[in-house]
Amino acid sequence: MFLRNCWYVAGWSHHFPAGQAVARTLLGEPIVFYRQAAGTVAALEDRCCHRLAPLSKGRIEGNDLRCMYHGLKFAPSGACVEIPGQNVVPPQARVCAYPTVEQDSWVWLWMGDPALGDPALIPPALYHNDPEWWMQTGELAYEANYQLINDNLLDLAHLSYVHENTLGRNSMSWAESRPTITPIPRGLRIARWVVNNPSPAYLKMAGGISRVDMWASYDYMVPGIFLLHTKTYPVGTAAARGDMGPDPDAAPLTETTTSQAVTPIDERHTIYYYSGCLPKDIASAEDSRQQLALFERAFAEDNAMIEAQARVIARTPEPRMLGIRADHALNQFRRLMEQLIAAETSASAAPALEAAG
Ligand code: FES
Ligand SMILES: [Fe+2]
């Protein structure tokens, strides 16, 4: 099951070059993206209403997209505006059109009720395109249900195990940390001190500091948007500040952000988009590239574990899982998704029931 009334990341802006119709599958549905004359991204059902040829094999003509099988032309609204050899275009000659927004170098797609697609619901990514920050981007395909990837990102205790030689830095600090979990609109805020943690190799710390207390706080929002900001301080800061978090007036030794998006292709496949951002006053362009290289190695570790987990689940007749303390956030997020999906399913069923009654 998928939540429809929310914004999904369909790709990085550079995945949608001008003059190119791009085919993507989201939530099991074929969609074609193309840029209109002024550069705005349009998204249509990738299935011509005539004989079901893919519109992604079509030709962009100004703001419109022409099917290159028999020439029907479609406007960004989804309406067919031309049928070669025919003067009348019947009103049912149309395909679905989806609202899009391009923001923070991501193209976002709304697959629910278009009237509810408020762009204000899009979570702002952290420091994307900020001239004072380096930004690197990547993506990774998964052969796994999107909820397993959400689960993984909602429990960062796994850093000490899945990523023991990369993000975990051979330390149990992540596994031993106790996050605070706070509900926020359409998501959760998860914050923790990671105490006496080795500092990352890609950042040269002033004075040769090798261990730090790290404040790691992230918002996790539907359908799977992860916005993490980490700040490091001298060892001892965590003990002094506790759950208050860092003193907002105390400058961190270093900080980093990453914004990530989990987008279902279908029930068994997912695509994952991620950035790595570093402030230019503490990091060089080379540091930023090294950070991305580390992310690529680490996310390959997640990918191997989660795909293997998905294969075990698929061949288990009645999969049952044992809850532990580290599951609190992922359980809360799964409940939130269930509630939102149930609410929109009953809302869309209500008019049909009224009509039947
Ligand atoms: S299938 Fe598209 S015009 Fe015929
Ligand atoms: Fe991971």
Coordinates of C-alpha atoms and ligand atoms in Angstrom, one line a residue:
M1 CA 0.0 0.0 0.0
F2 CA 1.2 3.5 -0.8
L3 CA 0.3 6.9 0.6
R4 CA -0.9 9.0 -2.3
N5 CA -1.6 12.4 -0.8
C6 CA 2.0 13.4 -0.3
W7 CA 5.0 14.6 -2.4
Y8 CA 7.4 12.1 -3.7
V9 CA 10.9 12.8 -5.0
A10 CA 10.9 11.7 -8.7
G11 CA 14.6 12.5 -9.2
W12 CA 17.3 15.1 -9.2
S13 CA 16.7 18.1 -11.5
H14 CA 19.6 16.9 -13.7
H15 CA 17.7 13.7 -14.4
F16 CA 15.2 15.7 -16.5
P17 CA 17.2 17.5 -19.2
A18 CA 15.3 19.9 -21.5
G19 CA 14.1 18.2 -24.7
Q20 CA 14.0 14.7 -23.3
A21 CA 10.9 12.7 -22.3
V22 CA 11.9 10.6 -19.2
A23 CA 10.1 7.5 -18.2
R24 CA 9.8 6.6 -14.5
T25 CA 7.7 4.3 -12.5
L26 CA 6.4 5.6 -9.1
L27 CA 3.9 3.6 -6.9
G28 CA 3.6 1.1 -9.7
E29 CA 2.4 3.6 -12.2
P30 CA 4.2 4.5 -15.4
I31 CA 4.9 8.3 -15.7
V32 CA 6.6 10.4 -18.3
F33 CA 8.3 13.6 -17.3
Y34 CA 9.3 16.4 -19.7
R35 CA 10.2 20.1 -19.5
Q36 CA 7.8 22.5 -21.1
A37 CA 9.1 25.5 -23.2
A38 CA 9.8 27.6 -20.1
G39 CA 11.5 24.7 -18.3
T40 CA 8.7 23.7 -15.9
V41 CA 8.5 19.9 -15.5
A42 CA 5.2 18.3 -16.6
A43 CA 4.3 14.8 -15.6
L44 CA 1.7 12.6 -17.5
E45 CA 0.6 9.0 -17.4
D46 CA 3.1 7.2 -19.7
R47 CA 0.4 5.5 -21.6
C48 CA -1.4 7.0 -24.6
C49 CA -5.2 6.8 -24.4
H50 CA -5.4 5.7 -28.0
R51 CA -3.5 2.3 -28.2
L52 CA -1.5 2.5 -24.9
A53 CA 1.9 3.3 -26.5
P54 CA 4.3 4.9 -24.0
L55 CA 4.3 8.7 -24.3
S56 CA 8.0 8.6 -23.2
K57 CA 8.7 7.5 -26.8
G58 CA 7.0 10.7 -27.9
R59 CA 8.2 14.1 -29.1
I60 CA 8.1 17.3 -27.1
E61 CA 6.4 20.2 -29.0
G62 CA 6.6 23.4 -27.0
N63 CA 4.5 22.7 -23.9
D64 CA 3.0 19.6 -25.3
L65 CA 3.9 16.0 -25.8
R66 CA 3.0 14.1 -29.0
C67 CA 2.6 10.3 -29.1
M68 CA 4.9 9.1 -31.9
Y69 CA 2.7 6.1 -32.7
H70 CA -0.3 7.7 -34.4
G71 CA 0.4 11.4 -33.5
L72 CA -2.1 12.3 -30.7
K73 CA -0.9 15.4 -29.0
F74 CA -1.3 16.0 -25.2
A75 CA -1.1 19.2 -23.2
P76 CA 0.5 19.3 -19.7
S77 CA -3.1 19.1 -18.3
G78 CA -3.3 15.6 -19.8
A79 CA -6.0 16.7 -22.3
C80 CA -5.5 15.5 -25.9
V81 CA -5.4 18.7 -28.0
E82 CA -5.0 17.2 -31.5
I83 CA -5.9 14.0 -33.3
P84 CA -4.4 13.8 -36.8
G85 CA -7.0 13.4 -39.5
Q86 CA -9.9 14.2 -37.2
N87 CA -11.5 17.6 -36.4
V88 CA -13.2 16.7 -33.2
V89 CA -11.3 15.7 -30.1
P90 CA -13.6 13.9 -27.7
P91 CA -13.4 15.0 -24.0
Q92 CA -12.5 11.5 -22.9
A93 CA -9.3 11.7 -25.0
R94 CA -6.9 12.4 -22.1
V95 CA -4.3 10.9 -19.8
C96 CA -3.7 11.5 -16.1
A97 CA -1.6 14.6 -15.3
Y98 CA 0.2 15.0 -12.0
P99 CA 1.2 18.1 -10.1
T100 CA 5.0 18.7 -10.0
V101 CA 7.2 21.1 -8.1
E102 CA 11.0 21.6 -8.6
Q103 CA 12.6 22.6 -5.3
D104 CA 16.0 22.2 -3.8
S105 CA 17.3 20.4 -7.0
W106 CA 14.6 17.7 -6.6
V107 CA 11.6 17.2 -8.8
W108 CA 8.6 16.4 -6.6
L109 CA 5.5 14.6 -7.8
W110 CA 2.0 14.5 -6.2
M111 CA 0.0 11.3 -7.0
G112 CA -3.0 11.9 -4.8
D113 CA -6.0 14.2 -5.1
P114 CA -4.6 17.2 -7.0
A115 CA -6.7 19.6 -5.0
L116 CA -4.7 18.6 -1.9
G117 CA -1.3 18.9 -3.4
D118 CA -0.1 22.0 -1.5
P119 CA 3.6 22.7 -2.2
A120 CA 3.9 24.0 1.4
L121 CA 3.9 20.3 2.4
I122 CA 7.2 19.7 0.7
P123 CA 9.9 19.5 3.4
P124 CA 12.8 21.9 2.6
A125 CA 16.0 20.1 2.0
L126 CA 19.0 21.1 4.1
Y127 CA 21.5 23.5 2.4
H128 CA 20.9 22.3 -1.1
N129 CA 22.2 24.9 -3.5
D130 CA 23.4 27.1 -0.7
P131 CA 26.5 29.0 -2.1
E132 CA 28.2 28.7 1.3
W133 CA 27.9 24.9 1.3
W134 CA 29.3 22.1 -0.8
M135 CA 26.6 19.7 -2.1
Q136 CA 27.1 16.3 -3.6
T137 CA 24.3 14.0 -4.8
G138 CA 23.6 10.4 -5.5
E139 CA 21.0 7.7 -5.9
L140 CA 20.7 4.0 -5.4
A141 CA 18.1 1.4 -6.6
Y142 CA 16.8 -1.2 -4.2
E143 CA 15.2 -4.5 -4.8
A144 CA 13.1 -4.1 -1.6
N145 CA 9.9 -2.6 -0.3
Y146 CA 10.3 1.1 0.6
Q147 CA 9.2 0.5 4.2
L148 CA 12.3 -1.6 4.9
I149 CA 14.5 1.4 3.8
N150 CA 12.4 3.7 6.0
D151 CA 12.9 1.3 8.9
N152 CA 16.7 1.4 8.3
L153 CA 16.8 5.2 8.4
L154 CA 14.7 5.4 11.5
D155 CA 17.1 3.3 13.5
L156 CA 20.6 4.6 13.2
A157 CA 21.9 2.1 15.8
H158 CA 22.7 0.0 12.8
L159 CA 25.6 2.3 12.0
S160 CA 27.7 0.5 14.6
Y161 CA 27.1 -2.9 12.8
V162 CA 26.2 -2.5 9.1
H163 CA 28.6 0.3 8.8
E164 CA 31.3 -0.6 11.3
N165 CA 34.1 0.2 9.0
T166 CA 32.5 3.3 7.3
L167 CA 30.0 5.6 9.0
G168 CA 30.2 3.6 12.3
R169 CA 34.0 4.2 12.5
N170 CA 34.5 1.0 14.6
S171 CA 32.7 2.5 17.5
M172 CA 29.7 1.4 19.5
S173 CA 28.7 5.0 20.1
W174 CA 25.7 4.9 17.7
A175 CA 24.4 1.6 19.0
E176 CA 24.6 2.7 22.6
S177 CA 23.0 6.1 22.1
R178 CA 19.4 6.7 23.3
P179 CA 17.5 9.0 20.9
T180 CA 14.6 11.2 22.0
I181 CA 11.7 10.8 19.6
T182 CA 9.2 13.7 19.2
P183 CA 6.2 13.8 16.9
I184 CA 6.2 16.6 14.3
P185 CA 3.6 17.3 11.6
R186 CA 3.6 14.3 9.3
G187 CA 6.7 12.8 10.9
L188 CA 9.1 12.4 13.8
R189 CA 12.1 14.3 15.1
I190 CA 14.8 12.0 16.4
A191 CA 17.8 13.5 18.2
R192 CA 20.7 12.1 20.2
W193 CA 24.2 12.6 21.4
V194 CA 26.7 10.2 19.9
V195 CA 29.2 10.3 22.7
N196 CA 33.0 10.2 22.3
N197 CA 32.7 9.3 18.6
P198 CA 35.7 9.2 16.3
S199 CA 35.7 12.3 14.0
P200 CA 35.2 11.6 10.3
A201 CA 38.4 11.1 8.3
Y202 CA 37.3 13.4 5.5
L203 CA 37.3 16.4 7.9
K204 CA 40.7 17.7 9.2
M205 CA 39.9 18.8 12.8
A206 CA 41.7 21.8 14.2
G207 CA 44.3 20.8 16.7
G208 CA 44.3 17.2 15.5
I209 CA 41.1 16.4 17.6
S210 CA 40.3 12.7 16.9
R211 CA 37.2 12.2 19.1
V212 CA 34.1 14.4 19.5
D213 CA 30.6 14.4 21.0
M214 CA 28.2 14.6 18.1
W215 CA 24.7 15.9 18.2
A216 CA 22.7 14.1 15.5
S217 CA 19.2 15.4 14.9
Y218 CA 16.9 14.5 12.0
D219 CA 13.4 14.9 10.9
Y220 CA 11.8 11.9 9.2
M221 CA 8.7 12.7 7.3
V222 CA 6.2 10.9 5.1
P223 CA 6.6 9.2 2.7
G224 CA 10.3 8.7 3.5
I225 CA 12.1 12.0 3.7
F226 CA 15.2 12.1 6.0
L227 CA 16.8 15.4 6.9
L228 CA 19.8 15.0 9.1
H229 CA 22.0 17.7 10.7
T230 CA 25.0 16.7 12.7
K231 CA 27.2 19.0 14.8
T232 CA 30.3 18.1 16.7
Y233 CA 31.6 19.5 20.0
P234 CA 34.5 18.7 22.3
V235 CA 34.1 15.5 24.3
G236 CA 32.3 16.2 27.5
T237 CA 29.7 18.5 25.9
A238 CA 27.1 15.7 25.8
A239 CA 27.5 15.0 29.6
A240 CA 27.1 18.8 30.3
R241 CA 24.1 19.4 28.1
G242 CA 22.2 16.1 28.1
D243 CA 18.8 16.1 26.4
M244 CA 18.9 19.9 26.1
G245 CA 21.1 19.4 23.1
P246 CA 23.9 21.7 22.2
D247 CA 24.0 25.3 23.4
P248 CA 22.7 27.2 20.4
D249 CA 25.2 30.0 21.0
A250 CA 28.2 27.6 21.0
A251 CA 29.8 27.2 17.6
P252 CA 30.2 23.5 16.7
L253 CA 33.6 22.2 15.7
T254 CA 32.1 20.8 12.5
E255 CA 28.7 20.3 11.0
T256 CA 27.2 18.3 8.1
T257 CA 23.8 17.7 6.6
T258 CA 22.3 15.1 4.4
S259 CA 18.8 15.1 2.9
Q260 CA 17.5 11.8 1.6
A261 CA 14.3 10.6 -0.1
V262 CA 12.9 7.1 -0.3
T263 CA 10.5 6.7 -3.3
P264 CA 8.7 3.5 -4.1
I265 CA 8.9 2.3 -7.7
D266 CA 6.5 -0.5 -6.8
E267 CA 5.9 -2.9 -3.9
R268 CA 9.2 -4.7 -4.4
H269 CA 11.5 -1.9 -5.8
T270 CA 12.6 1.4 -4.4
I271 CA 14.8 4.3 -5.4
Y272 CA 16.8 6.3 -2.9
Y273 CA 18.1 9.8 -3.4
Y274 CA 20.7 11.4 -1.1
S275 CA 22.8 14.5 -0.8
G276 CA 25.9 15.2 1.3
C277 CA 26.4 18.9 2.3
L278 CA 29.4 20.5 4.1
P279 CA 30.0 24.2 4.9
K280 CA 32.8 25.7 2.8
D281 CA 34.3 27.4 5.9
I282 CA 35.3 24.0 7.4
A283 CA 35.6 21.7 4.3
S284 CA 37.3 21.8 0.9
A285 CA 35.8 20.5 -2.3
E286 CA 38.0 17.4 -1.9
D287 CA 36.6 16.8 1.6
S288 CA 33.1 17.0 0.1
R289 CA 34.0 14.4 -2.6
Q290 CA 35.5 12.2 0.1
Q291 CA 32.3 12.5 2.1
L292 CA 30.2 11.4 -0.9
A293 CA 32.6 8.5 -1.6
L294 CA 32.1 7.4 2.0
F295 CA 28.3 7.6 1.7
E296 CA 28.5 5.5 -1.5
R297 CA 30.4 2.8 0.3
A298 CA 28.1 2.9 3.3
F299 CA 24.9 3.0 1.3
A300 CA 26.1 -0.1 -0.6
E301 CA 26.3 -1.8 2.8
D302 CA 22.7 -0.8 3.6
N303 CA 21.7 -2.0 0.1
A304 CA 23.3 -5.4 0.6
M305 CA 21.8 -6.0 4.0
I306 CA 18.2 -4.7 3.2
E307 CA 18.0 -6.6 -0.1
A308 CA 19.1 -9.8 1.7
Q309 CA 16.5 -9.1 4.4
A310 CA 13.8 -8.6 1.7
R311 CA 14.7 -12.0 0.2
V312 CA 14.4 -13.7 3.6
I313 CA 11.0 -12.0 4.2
A314 CA 9.8 -13.0 0.8
R315 CA 10.4 -16.7 1.4
T316 CA 9.0 -16.7 5.0
P317 CA 5.4 -17.8 5.0
E318 CA 4.2 -15.7 7.9
P319 CA 7.1 -13.3 8.8
R320 CA 7.0 -12.2 12.4
M321 CA 9.5 -9.8 14.0
L322 CA 10.6 -9.3 17.5
G323 CA 10.5 -5.8 18.9
I324 CA 13.4 -4.2 20.7
R325 CA 14.0 -0.8 22.1
A326 CA 15.8 0.5 19.0
D327 CA 12.6 -0.1 17.0
H328 CA 10.6 2.6 18.7
A329 CA 10.9 5.2 16.0
L330 CA 10.3 2.9 13.1
N331 CA 7.3 1.4 14.8
Q332 CA 5.9 4.9 15.4
F333 CA 6.5 5.9 11.8
R334 CA 4.9 2.7 10.4
R335 CA 1.8 3.5 12.5
L336 CA 1.7 7.0 11.2
M337 CA 1.9 5.8 7.6
E338 CA -0.8 3.2 8.3
Q339 CA -3.1 5.9 9.8
L340 CA -2.6 8.2 6.9
I341 CA -3.1 5.5 4.3
A342 CA -6.3 4.3 6.1
A343 CA -7.6 7.9 6.3
E344 CA -7.2 8.6 2.6
T345 CA -8.5 5.1 1.7
S346 CA -11.7 5.7 3.7
A347 CA -12.0 9.3 2.4
S348 CA -11.9 8.1 -1.2
A349 CA -14.3 5.2 -0.4
A350 CA -16.9 7.5 1.2
P351 CA -18.2 9.2 -2.1
A352 CA -18.4 5.8 -3.8
L353 CA -20.5 4.4 -0.9
E354 CA -22.8 7.5 -1.0
A355 CA -23.3 7.1 -4.7
A356 CA -24.1 3.4 -4.2
G357 CA -26.5 4.2 -1.3
Ligands
FES1 S1 -1.1 4.9 -29.4 FE1 -0.7 7.0 -29.2 S2 -1.4 7.9 -31.0 FE2 -1.9 5.8 -31.2
FE2 FE 22.7 2.7 6.9

